[in-house]
Coordinates of N, CA and C in Angstrom, one line a residue:
Chain W
E1 N -49.1 98.9 -12.6 CA -49.6 98.9 -11.2 C -48.5 99.5 -10.3
A2 N -48.9 100.5 -9.6 CA -48.0 101.2 -8.7 C -47.6 100.4 -7.5
D3 N -46.3 100.3 -7.3 CA -45.8 99.7 -6.1 C -45.2 100.6 -5.1
I4 N -45.4 101.9 -5.3 CA -45.0 102.9 -4.4 C -46.1 103.9 -4.3
Y5 N -46.4 104.2 -3.1 CA -47.7 104.9 -2.8 C -47.4 106.2 -2.0
Q6 N -48.0 107.3 -2.4 CA -47.8 108.5 -1.7 C -49.2 109.0 -1.3
T7 N -49.3 109.5 0.0 CA -50.5 110.1 0.5 C -50.2 111.3 1.3
P8 N -51.0 112.4 1.2 CA -52.2 112.5 0.4 C -51.8 112.8 -1.1
R9 N -52.7 112.8 -2.0 CA -52.4 113.2 -3.4 C -52.4 114.7 -3.4
Y10 N -53.3 115.3 -2.7 CA -53.5 116.8 -2.7 C -53.6 117.2 -1.2
L11 N -53.0 118.4 -0.9 CA -53.1 118.9 0.5 C -53.0 120.4 0.4
V12 N -54.0 121.0 1.0 CA -54.1 122.5 1.2 C -54.0 122.7 2.7
I13 N -53.1 123.5 3.1 CA -52.9 123.7 4.6 C -52.5 125.1 4.9
G14 N -52.7 125.5 6.1 CA -52.4 126.9 6.5 C -51.0 127.1 6.9
T15 N -50.5 128.3 6.8 CA -49.1 128.6 7.3 C -48.9 128.2 8.7
G16 N -47.7 127.7 9.0 CA -47.4 127.3 10.4 C -47.7 125.9 10.8
K17 N -48.5 125.2 10.0 CA -48.9 123.9 10.4 C -47.8 122.9 10.1
K18 N -47.8 121.8 10.9 CA -46.9 120.7 10.7 C -47.5 119.7 9.8
I19 N -46.8 119.2 8.8 CA -47.4 118.2 8.0 C -46.4 117.1 7.7
T20 N -46.9 115.9 7.4 CA -46.1 114.8 7.0 C -46.6 114.2 5.8
L21 N -45.8 114.1 4.8 CA -46.1 113.5 3.5 C -45.6 112.0 3.6
E22 N -46.6 111.1 3.3 CA -46.2 109.7 3.4 C -45.8 109.1 2.1
C23 N -44.8 108.1 2.2 CA -44.4 107.4 1.0 C -44.0 106.0 1.5
S24 N -44.7 105.0 0.8 CA -44.4 103.6 1.1 C -44.2 102.8 -0.2
Q25 N -43.3 101.9 -0.1 CA -43.1 101.0 -1.3 C -43.1 99.5 -0.8
T26 N -43.5 98.6 -1.7 CA -43.7 97.2 -1.4 C -42.7 96.4 -2.1
M27 N -41.7 97.0 -2.7 CA -40.7 96.3 -3.6 C -39.4 95.9 -2.8
G28 N -39.3 96.3 -1.6 CA -38.1 95.9 -0.8 C -36.9 96.7 -1.3
H29 N -37.1 97.8 -1.9 CA -36.0 98.6 -2.4 C -35.2 99.3 -1.2
D30 N -33.9 99.3 -1.3 CA -33.1 99.9 -0.3 C -33.1 101.4 -0.4
K31 N -33.0 101.9 -1.6 CA -32.8 103.3 -1.8 C -34.1 104.0 -2.0
M32 N -34.3 105.1 -1.3 CA -35.5 105.9 -1.6 C -35.1 107.4 -1.6
Y33 N -36.0 108.2 -2.3 CA -35.7 109.6 -2.6 C -36.9 110.4 -2.5
W34 N -36.7 111.7 -2.2 CA -37.7 112.7 -2.3 C -37.2 113.8 -3.3
Y35 N -38.1 114.1 -4.2 CA -37.9 115.2 -5.1 C -38.9 116.3 -5.0
Q36 N -38.5 117.5 -5.1 CA -39.4 118.7 -5.2 C -39.4 119.1 -6.7
Q37 N -40.7 119.2 -7.2 CA -40.8 119.6 -8.6 C -41.4 120.9 -8.7
D38 N -40.7 121.9 -9.3 CA -41.3 123.3 -9.4 C -42.2 123.4 -10.6
P39 N -42.9 124.5 -10.7 CA -43.8 124.6 -11.9 C -43.2 124.6 -13.2
G40 N -41.8 124.9 -13.2 CA -41.1 124.8 -14.5 C -40.7 123.3 -14.8
M41 N -41.1 122.4 -14.0 CA -41.0 121.0 -14.2 C -39.7 120.3 -13.7
E42 N -38.7 121.2 -13.5 CA -37.4 120.6 -13.1 C -37.5 119.8 -11.8
L43 N -36.8 118.7 -11.7 CA -36.8 117.9 -10.5 C -35.6 118.3 -9.6
H44 N -35.8 118.5 -8.3 CA -34.8 118.9 -7.4 C -34.7 117.8 -6.3
L45 N -33.6 117.1 -6.1 CA -33.5 116.1 -5.1 C -33.3 116.8 -3.8
I46 N -34.2 116.5 -2.8 CA -34.1 117.1 -1.5 C -33.6 116.2 -0.4
H47 N -34.0 114.9 -0.5 CA -33.5 113.9 0.5 C -33.4 112.6 -0.2
Y48 N -32.5 111.7 0.4 CA -32.5 110.3 -0.1 C -32.0 109.5 1.1
S49 N -32.2 108.2 0.9 CA -31.8 107.2 1.9 C -31.2 106.0 1.3
Y50 N -30.2 105.4 1.9 CA -29.5 104.2 1.4 C -30.2 103.0 2.0
G51 N -30.9 103.2 3.1 CA -31.5 102.1 3.8 C -32.0 102.5 5.2
V52 N -32.4 101.5 6.0 CA -32.9 101.8 7.3 C -31.8 102.6 8.1
N53 N -32.3 103.7 8.8 CA -31.5 104.5 9.6 C -30.5 105.4 8.8
S54 N -30.6 105.4 7.5 CA -29.8 106.2 6.7 C -30.6 107.3 6.0
T55 N -30.2 108.6 6.2 CA -30.8 109.7 5.5 C -29.7 110.7 5.1
E56 N -29.9 111.3 3.9 CA -28.9 112.2 3.4 C -29.7 113.4 2.8
K57 N -29.1 114.6 2.8 CA -29.6 115.7 2.1 C -29.2 115.7 0.7
G58 N -30.2 116.2 -0.2 CA -29.9 116.2 -1.6 C -29.3 117.5 -2.1
D59 N -29.5 117.7 -3.4 CA -28.8 118.9 -4.0 C -29.5 120.2 -3.6
L60 N -30.8 120.2 -3.3 CA -31.5 121.4 -3.0 C -31.7 121.5 -1.5
S61 N -31.3 122.6 -1.0 CA -31.6 122.8 0.5 C -33.1 122.8 0.8
S62 N -33.4 122.1 1.8 CA -34.9 122.0 2.1 C -35.0 122.2 3.6
E63 N -36.1 122.8 4.0 CA -36.4 122.9 5.5 C -37.2 121.6 6.0
S64 N -37.4 120.7 5.1 CA -38.1 119.5 5.5 C -37.1 118.5 6.1
T65 N -37.6 117.5 6.8 CA -36.8 116.4 7.4 C -37.4 115.1 7.0
V66 N -36.6 114.0 7.0 CA -37.1 112.7 6.7 C -36.6 111.7 7.7
S67 N -37.2 110.5 7.7 CA -36.8 109.4 8.6 C -36.9 108.1 7.8
R68 N -36.2 107.1 8.2 CA -36.2 105.8 7.6 C -36.1 104.8 8.7
I69 N -37.2 104.5 9.3 CA -37.2 103.5 10.4 C -37.5 102.1 9.9
R70 N -38.2 102.0 8.8 CA -38.5 100.8 8.1 C -38.1 100.9 6.7
T71 N -37.8 99.8 6.1 CA -37.4 99.7 4.7 C -38.4 100.3 3.8
E72 N -39.7 100.0 4.0 CA -40.7 100.4 3.1 C -41.3 101.7 3.3
H73 N -40.8 102.5 4.3 CA -41.5 103.7 4.6 C -40.5 104.9 4.7
F74 N -40.8 106.0 4.1 CA -39.9 107.1 4.0 C -40.7 108.4 4.1
P75 N -41.2 108.8 5.2 CA -42.0 110.0 5.3 C -41.2 111.3 5.3
L76 N -41.8 112.3 4.8 CA -41.2 113.7 4.8 C -42.0 114.6 5.6
T77 N -41.4 115.4 6.5 CA -42.0 116.2 7.5 C -41.6 117.7 7.3
L78 N -42.6 118.6 7.3 CA -42.4 120.0 7.4 C -42.9 120.4 8.8
E79 N -42.0 121.0 9.6 CA -42.4 121.3 11.0 C -43.4 122.6 11.0
S80 N -43.1 123.5 10.1 CA -43.9 124.7 10.0 C -44.0 125.1 8.5
A81 N -45.2 124.8 8.0 CA -45.3 125.0 6.5 C -45.4 126.5 6.2
R82 N -44.8 126.9 5.1 CA -44.9 128.3 4.6 C -45.3 128.2 3.1
P83 N -45.8 129.4 2.6 CA -46.2 129.4 1.2 C -45.1 129.0 0.2
S84 N -43.9 129.3 0.6 CA -42.7 128.9 -0.3 C -42.6 127.4 -0.4
H85 N -43.2 126.7 0.5 CA -43.2 125.2 0.4 C -44.2 124.6 -0.6
T86 N -45.0 125.5 -1.2 CA -46.0 125.1 -2.1 C -45.3 124.5 -3.4
S87 N -45.6 123.2 -3.7 CA -44.9 122.5 -4.7 C -45.5 121.1 -4.9
Q88 N -45.0 120.4 -5.9 CA -45.3 119.0 -6.0 C -44.1 118.2 -5.5
Y89 N -44.4 117.2 -4.6 CA -43.3 116.4 -4.0 C -43.5 115.0 -4.5
L90 N -42.4 114.4 -5.1 CA -42.4 113.1 -5.7 C -41.4 112.2 -4.9
C91 N -41.9 111.0 -4.6 CA -41.1 110.0 -3.9 C -40.7 108.9 -4.9
A92 N -39.6 108.3 -4.7 CA -39.1 107.3 -5.7 C -38.3 106.3 -4.9
S93 N -38.1 105.1 -5.5 CA -37.3 104.1 -4.9 C -36.5 103.3 -5.9
S94 N -35.4 102.7 -5.5 CA -34.6 101.9 -6.5 C -33.8 100.9 -5.7
T95 N -33.2 99.9 -6.4 CA -32.3 99.0 -5.8 C -30.9 99.4 -6.3
P96 N -29.9 99.2 -5.5 CA -28.5 99.5 -5.9 C -28.2 98.5 -7.1
L97 N -27.5 99.0 -8.1 CA -27.2 98.2 -9.2 C -25.7 98.0 -9.4
G98 N -25.3 96.9 -9.9 CA -23.9 96.6 -10.1 C -23.6 97.0 -11.5
Q99 N -22.3 96.8 -11.8 CA -21.8 97.1 -13.2 C -22.5 96.3 -14.2
G100 N -22.9 96.9 -15.3 CA -23.6 96.2 -16.4 C -25.0 96.0 -16.2
E101 N -25.6 96.4 -15.0 CA -27.0 96.3 -14.8 C -27.6 97.6 -15.1
S102 N -28.8 97.5 -15.6 CA -29.6 98.8 -15.8 C -30.8 98.8 -14.9
G103 N -31.5 99.8 -14.9 CA -32.6 99.9 -14.0 C -33.2 101.2 -14.0
G104 N -33.6 101.7 -12.9 CA -34.2 103.0 -12.8 C -35.0 103.1 -11.6
Y105 N -35.6 104.3 -11.5 CA -36.4 104.5 -10.3 C -37.8 104.2 -10.6
T106 N -38.6 103.8 -9.5 CA -40.0 103.7 -9.5 C -40.5 104.9 -8.7
F107 N -41.4 105.7 -9.4 CA -42.0 106.9 -8.8 C -43.4 106.7 -8.2
G108 N -43.7 107.4 -7.2 CA -45.1 107.5 -6.7 C -45.8 108.6 -7.6
S109 N -47.1 108.7 -7.3 CA -47.9 109.6 -8.1 C -47.7 111.1 -7.7
G110 N -47.1 111.3 -6.5 CA -46.8 112.6 -6.0 C -47.9 113.2 -5.1
T111 N -47.4 114.2 -4.3 CA -48.3 115.0 -3.5 C -48.2 116.4 -3.9
R112 N -49.3 117.0 -4.2 CA -49.3 118.4 -4.6 C -49.7 119.2 -3.3
L113 N -48.7 119.9 -2.8 CA -48.9 120.7 -1.5 C -49.1 122.2 -1.8
T114 N -50.2 122.7 -1.2 CA -50.4 124.2 -1.3 C -50.5 124.7 0.1
V115 N -49.7 125.7 0.4 CA -49.7 126.3 1.7 C -50.2 127.7 1.6
V116 N -51.3 128.0 2.3 CA -52.0 129.3 2.1 C -51.8 130.1 3.4
Chain M
G1 N -19.0 117.2 -12.9 CA -19.9 116.2 -12.6 C -20.8 115.8 -13.8
D2 N -21.6 114.8 -13.6 CA -22.5 114.4 -14.6 C -23.6 115.4 -14.9
S3 N -24.1 115.5 -16.1 CA -25.2 116.4 -16.4 C -25.9 115.9 -17.7
V4 N -27.2 116.3 -17.8 CA -28.0 116.0 -18.9 C -28.7 117.3 -19.4
T5 N -28.6 117.5 -20.7 CA -29.2 118.7 -21.2 C -30.3 118.3 -22.3
Q6 N -31.5 118.9 -22.1 CA -32.6 118.6 -23.0 C -33.0 119.9 -23.7
M7 N -33.6 119.7 -24.9 CA -34.1 120.9 -25.6 C -35.2 121.5 -24.8
E8 N -35.3 122.8 -24.8 CA -36.4 123.5 -24.1 C -37.7 123.4 -24.8
G9 N -38.7 123.3 -24.0 CA -40.1 123.3 -24.6 C -40.8 124.6 -24.3
P10 N -42.1 124.6 -24.5 CA -42.9 123.4 -25.0 C -42.7 123.1 -26.5
V11 N -42.8 121.8 -26.8 CA -42.9 121.4 -28.2 C -44.3 121.2 -28.5
T12 N -44.8 121.9 -29.5 CA -46.2 121.8 -29.9 C -46.3 121.1 -31.3
L13 N -47.0 120.0 -31.4 CA -47.1 119.4 -32.7 C -48.6 119.0 -33.0
S14 N -48.9 118.8 -34.2 CA -50.2 118.3 -34.6 C -50.1 116.8 -34.6
E15 N -51.3 116.2 -34.4 CA -51.4 114.8 -34.4 C -50.8 114.2 -35.6
E16 N -50.1 113.1 -35.5 CA -49.5 112.3 -36.6 C -48.1 112.9 -37.0
A17 N -47.7 114.0 -36.4 CA -46.4 114.6 -36.8 C -45.3 113.8 -36.2
F18 N -44.1 114.0 -36.7 CA -42.9 113.3 -36.3 C -42.3 114.1 -35.1
L19 N -41.9 113.4 -34.1 CA -41.3 114.0 -32.9 C -39.9 113.7 -32.7
T20 N -39.1 114.7 -32.4 CA -37.7 114.5 -31.9 C -37.6 115.4 -30.7
I21 N -37.1 114.9 -29.6 CA -36.7 115.7 -28.4 C -35.2 115.3 -28.2
N22 N -34.4 116.4 -28.3 CA -33.0 116.2 -28.1 C -32.5 116.1 -26.7
C23 N -31.5 115.2 -26.5 CA -30.9 115.0 -25.2 C -29.4 114.7 -25.4
T24 N -28.6 115.5 -24.7 CA -27.2 115.2 -24.7 C -26.7 115.1 -23.2
Y25 N -25.6 114.4 -23.0 CA -25.2 114.2 -21.7 C -23.6 114.4 -21.6
T26 N -23.2 114.7 -20.3 CA -21.8 114.7 -20.0 C -21.6 113.8 -18.8
A27 N -20.7 112.8 -19.0 CA -20.5 111.8 -17.9 C -19.2 111.1 -18.3
T28 N -18.5 110.7 -17.2 CA -17.3 109.8 -17.5 C -17.8 108.4 -17.4
G29 N -17.0 107.5 -17.9 CA -17.4 106.1 -17.9 C -18.5 105.7 -18.9
Y30 N -19.3 104.8 -18.5 CA -20.3 104.2 -19.4 C -21.7 104.2 -18.7
P31 N -22.3 105.4 -18.8 CA -23.6 105.5 -18.2 C -24.7 104.7 -18.9
S32 N -25.8 104.3 -18.2 CA -27.0 103.9 -18.8 C -27.9 105.1 -19.0
L33 N -28.7 105.1 -20.0 CA -29.5 106.3 -20.4 C -31.0 105.9 -20.4
F34 N -31.8 106.9 -20.0 CA -33.2 106.6 -19.8 C -34.0 107.8 -20.3
W35 N -35.3 107.5 -20.7 CA -36.3 108.5 -20.9 C -37.5 108.1 -20.0
Y36 N -37.9 109.1 -19.2 CA -39.1 109.0 -18.4 C -40.2 109.9 -18.9
V37 N -41.4 109.5 -18.7 CA -42.5 110.4 -19.1 C -43.4 110.7 -17.9
Q38 N -43.9 111.9 -17.8 CA -44.8 112.3 -16.7 C -46.1 112.8 -17.3
Y39 N -47.2 112.1 -17.2 CA -48.5 112.6 -17.6 C -49.1 113.5 -16.6
P40 N -49.9 114.4 -17.0 CA -50.5 115.4 -16.1 C -51.0 114.8 -14.8
G41 N -50.5 115.4 -13.7 CA -51.0 115.0 -12.4 C -50.4 113.7 -11.9
E42 N -49.4 113.1 -12.5 CA -48.8 111.9 -12.2 C -47.4 112.0 -11.8
G43 N -46.8 110.9 -11.3 CA -45.4 110.8 -11.2 C -44.7 110.4 -12.5
L44 N -43.4 110.1 -12.4 CA -42.7 109.7 -13.6 C -42.8 108.3 -13.9
Q45 N -42.8 107.9 -15.1 CA -42.8 106.5 -15.5 C -41.7 106.2 -16.5
L46 N -41.0 105.1 -16.3 CA -39.9 104.7 -17.2 C -40.5 104.5 -18.6
L47 N -40.0 105.1 -19.6 CA -40.5 105.0 -21.0 C -39.6 104.0 -21.7
L48 N -38.3 104.2 -21.7 CA -37.4 103.3 -22.4 C -36.0 103.6 -21.8
K49 N -35.1 102.6 -22.1 CA -33.7 102.7 -21.6 C -32.7 102.1 -22.6
A50 N -31.4 102.4 -22.4 CA -30.4 101.8 -23.2 C -29.1 101.7 -22.3
T51 N -28.4 100.6 -22.3 CA -27.4 100.4 -21.3 C -26.0 100.5 -21.9
K52 N -25.8 100.5 -23.2 CA -24.5 100.6 -23.8 C -24.6 101.3 -25.2
A53 N -23.4 101.7 -25.7 CA -23.3 102.4 -26.9 C -24.0 101.6 -28.1
D54 N -24.7 102.3 -28.9 CA -25.4 101.8 -30.1 C -26.7 101.0 -29.7
D55 N -27.0 100.8 -28.4 CA -28.3 100.2 -28.1 C -29.4 101.1 -28.5
K56 N -30.5 100.5 -28.9 CA -31.7 101.3 -29.1 C -32.8 100.8 -28.1
G57 N -33.3 101.8 -27.4 CA -34.4 101.5 -26.5 C -35.7 101.9 -27.3
S58 N -36.8 101.1 -27.0 CA -38.0 101.4 -27.7 C -39.2 101.0 -26.8
N59 N -40.3 101.7 -26.9 CA -41.5 101.4 -26.2 C -42.6 102.3 -26.7
K60 N -43.8 101.7 -26.9 CA -45.0 102.5 -27.3 C -44.8 103.4 -28.5
G61 N -44.0 102.9 -29.4 CA -43.7 103.7 -30.6 C -42.6 104.7 -30.5
F62 N -42.1 104.9 -29.3 CA -40.9 105.8 -29.1 C -39.6 105.0 -29.2
E63 N -38.6 105.7 -29.7 CA -37.3 105.1 -29.8 C -36.2 106.1 -29.4
A64 N -35.1 105.6 -29.0 CA -33.9 106.4 -28.7 C -32.7 105.5 -28.8
T65 N -31.6 106.1 -29.5 CA -30.4 105.3 -29.7 C -29.3 106.0 -28.9
Y66 N -28.6 105.2 -28.2 CA -27.4 105.6 -27.4 C -26.2 105.8 -28.3
R67 N -25.9 107.1 -28.5 CA -24.8 107.5 -29.4 C -23.6 108.0 -28.5
K68 N -22.6 107.2 -28.3 CA -21.5 107.6 -27.5 C -20.7 108.6 -28.2
E69 N -20.5 108.6 -29.5 CA -19.7 109.5 -30.2 C -20.2 110.9 -30.1
T70 N -21.5 111.1 -30.0 CA -22.1 112.4 -29.9 C -22.7 112.7 -28.6
T71 N -22.5 111.7 -27.6 CA -23.0 111.8 -26.3 C -24.5 112.2 -26.3
S72 N -25.3 111.5 -27.1 CA -26.7 111.9 -27.2 C -27.6 110.7 -27.1
F73 N -28.9 111.0 -26.8 CA -29.9 110.0 -26.6 C -31.2 110.6 -27.0
H74 N -31.4 111.0 -28.2 CA -32.6 111.7 -28.7 C -33.8 110.8 -28.8
L75 N -34.9 111.3 -28.3 CA -36.2 110.6 -28.3 C -36.9 110.9 -29.6
E76 N -37.4 109.9 -30.3 CA -38.2 110.0 -31.5 C -39.4 109.2 -31.5
K77 N -40.4 109.7 -32.2 CA -41.6 109.0 -32.5 C -42.2 109.4 -33.9
G78 N -42.5 108.4 -34.7 CA -42.9 108.7 -36.0 C -44.2 109.4 -36.2
S79 N -45.2 109.2 -35.3 CA -46.5 109.7 -35.4 C -47.1 109.9 -34.0
V80 N -47.1 111.1 -33.6 CA -47.6 111.4 -32.2 C -49.1 111.4 -32.1
Q81 N -49.6 111.1 -31.0 CA -51.0 111.2 -30.7 C -51.3 112.2 -29.6
V82 N -52.5 112.6 -29.5 CA -52.9 113.6 -28.4 C -52.5 113.0 -27.1
S83 N -52.7 111.7 -26.9 CA -52.4 111.1 -25.6 C -50.9 111.0 -25.3
D84 N -50.1 111.4 -26.2 CA -48.6 111.5 -25.9 C -48.3 112.9 -25.2
S85 N -49.2 113.8 -25.1 CA -49.0 115.0 -24.4 C -48.5 114.8 -23.0
A86 N -47.4 115.2 -22.7 CA -46.8 114.9 -21.3 C -45.4 115.7 -21.2
V87 N -44.8 115.5 -20.1 CA -43.4 116.0 -19.9 C -42.5 114.8 -20.0
Y88 N -41.4 115.0 -20.8 CA -40.4 113.9 -21.0 C -39.1 114.3 -20.4
F89 N -38.5 113.4 -19.6 CA -37.3 113.6 -18.9 C -36.2 112.6 -19.4
C90 N -35.1 113.1 -19.8 CA -33.9 112.3 -20.1 C -33.1 112.2 -18.8
A91 N -32.5 111.0 -18.6 CA -31.7 110.8 -17.4 C -30.5 109.8 -17.7
L92 N -29.5 110.0 -16.9 CA -28.4 109.0 -17.0 C -28.1 108.4 -15.6
Y93 N -27.5 107.2 -15.6 CA -27.2 106.5 -14.4 C -25.9 105.9 -14.6
R94 N -25.0 106.1 -13.5 CA -23.7 105.4 -13.5 C -23.7 104.5 -12.3
W95 N -23.4 103.3 -12.5 CA -23.4 102.3 -11.4 C -22.3 102.6 -10.4
D96 N -21.3 103.3 -10.8 CA -20.1 103.6 -10.0 C -20.2 105.0 -9.4
A97 N -21.3 105.6 -9.5 CA -21.4 107.0 -9.0 C -22.6 107.1 -8.0
G98 N -22.6 106.3 -7.0 CA -23.6 106.4 -5.9 C -25.0 105.9 -6.3
N99 N -25.1 105.2 -7.4 CA -26.4 104.7 -7.7 C -27.5 105.8 -7.8
M100 N -27.2 106.9 -8.4 CA -28.1 108.0 -8.5 C -28.4 108.3 -10.0
L101 N -29.6 108.6 -10.3 CA -30.0 109.1 -11.6 C -29.8 110.6 -11.7
T102 N -29.2 111.1 -12.8 CA -29.1 112.5 -13.1 C -30.1 112.9 -14.1
F103 N -31.1 113.8 -13.8 CA -32.1 114.1 -14.7 C -31.8 115.4 -15.5
G104 N -32.4 115.4 -16.7 CA -32.4 116.7 -17.5 C -33.6 117.5 -17.0
G105 N -33.8 118.7 -17.5 CA -34.7 119.7 -17.0 C -36.2 119.4 -17.5
G106 N -36.4 118.4 -18.3 CA -37.7 118.1 -18.8 C -38.1 118.9 -20.0
T107 N -38.9 118.2 -20.9 CA -39.4 118.9 -22.1 C -40.9 118.6 -22.2
R108 N -41.7 119.7 -22.2 CA -43.2 119.5 -22.3 C -43.5 119.3 -23.8
L109 N -44.3 118.3 -24.1 CA -44.9 118.0 -25.4 C -46.4 118.2 -25.4
M110 N -46.8 119.1 -26.3 CA -48.3 119.3 -26.4 C -48.7 118.9 -27.9
V111 N -49.6 117.9 -28.0 CA -50.1 117.4 -29.3 C -51.5 117.9 -29.5
K112 N -51.7 118.6 -30.6 CA -53.1 119.1 -30.9 C -53.7 118.2 -31.9
P113 N -55.1 118.1 -31.8 CA -55.8 117.2 -32.7 C -55.9 117.9 -34.1

């Protein structure tokens, strides 16, 4: 049962439009992440957050922005969509783990964005 | 920095064949190791994990053993099914490195009936 939800699942939008991809989790996780997944499958971290009011840029430069006003919500915004933004966007969350603990991320089902 | 290297795909097998997907890593300290699976049109799901050397993770007939001496975590399954067709990601996690997962590039598995 998914505890992290992404909407919409699919989005086709015209160039220049502003869009927001939604991500919400019900697990109370502090850390949240956005990944961009290219057709070659590789995952690129574009944004992450340690908690409320914390946002950081990831390894891959992105024109998108994020906000974290509430623990459960981590939306990603593109102010002006371009065809180069066409991709799959995956949201994930996790709790900070101490030494000796294992865990992992919980992923949403993704949003497939197509900009025409 | 930390890195994970997976064998390139796609890996194409017939149903009931034996599967191995190689994964090696570079990291200092004592990372935890993971395999995630991504079915078509979905996000990633945790498949199995191992937290220390010689641990064996297992789930749904898949197994992987944490080999510190060879820095490897190869994924194996004795008899694959068509429903195993997916993309598999190896990943490592170090609790003392910002609580971030480092992913490999993914390996696509296609199983034919």
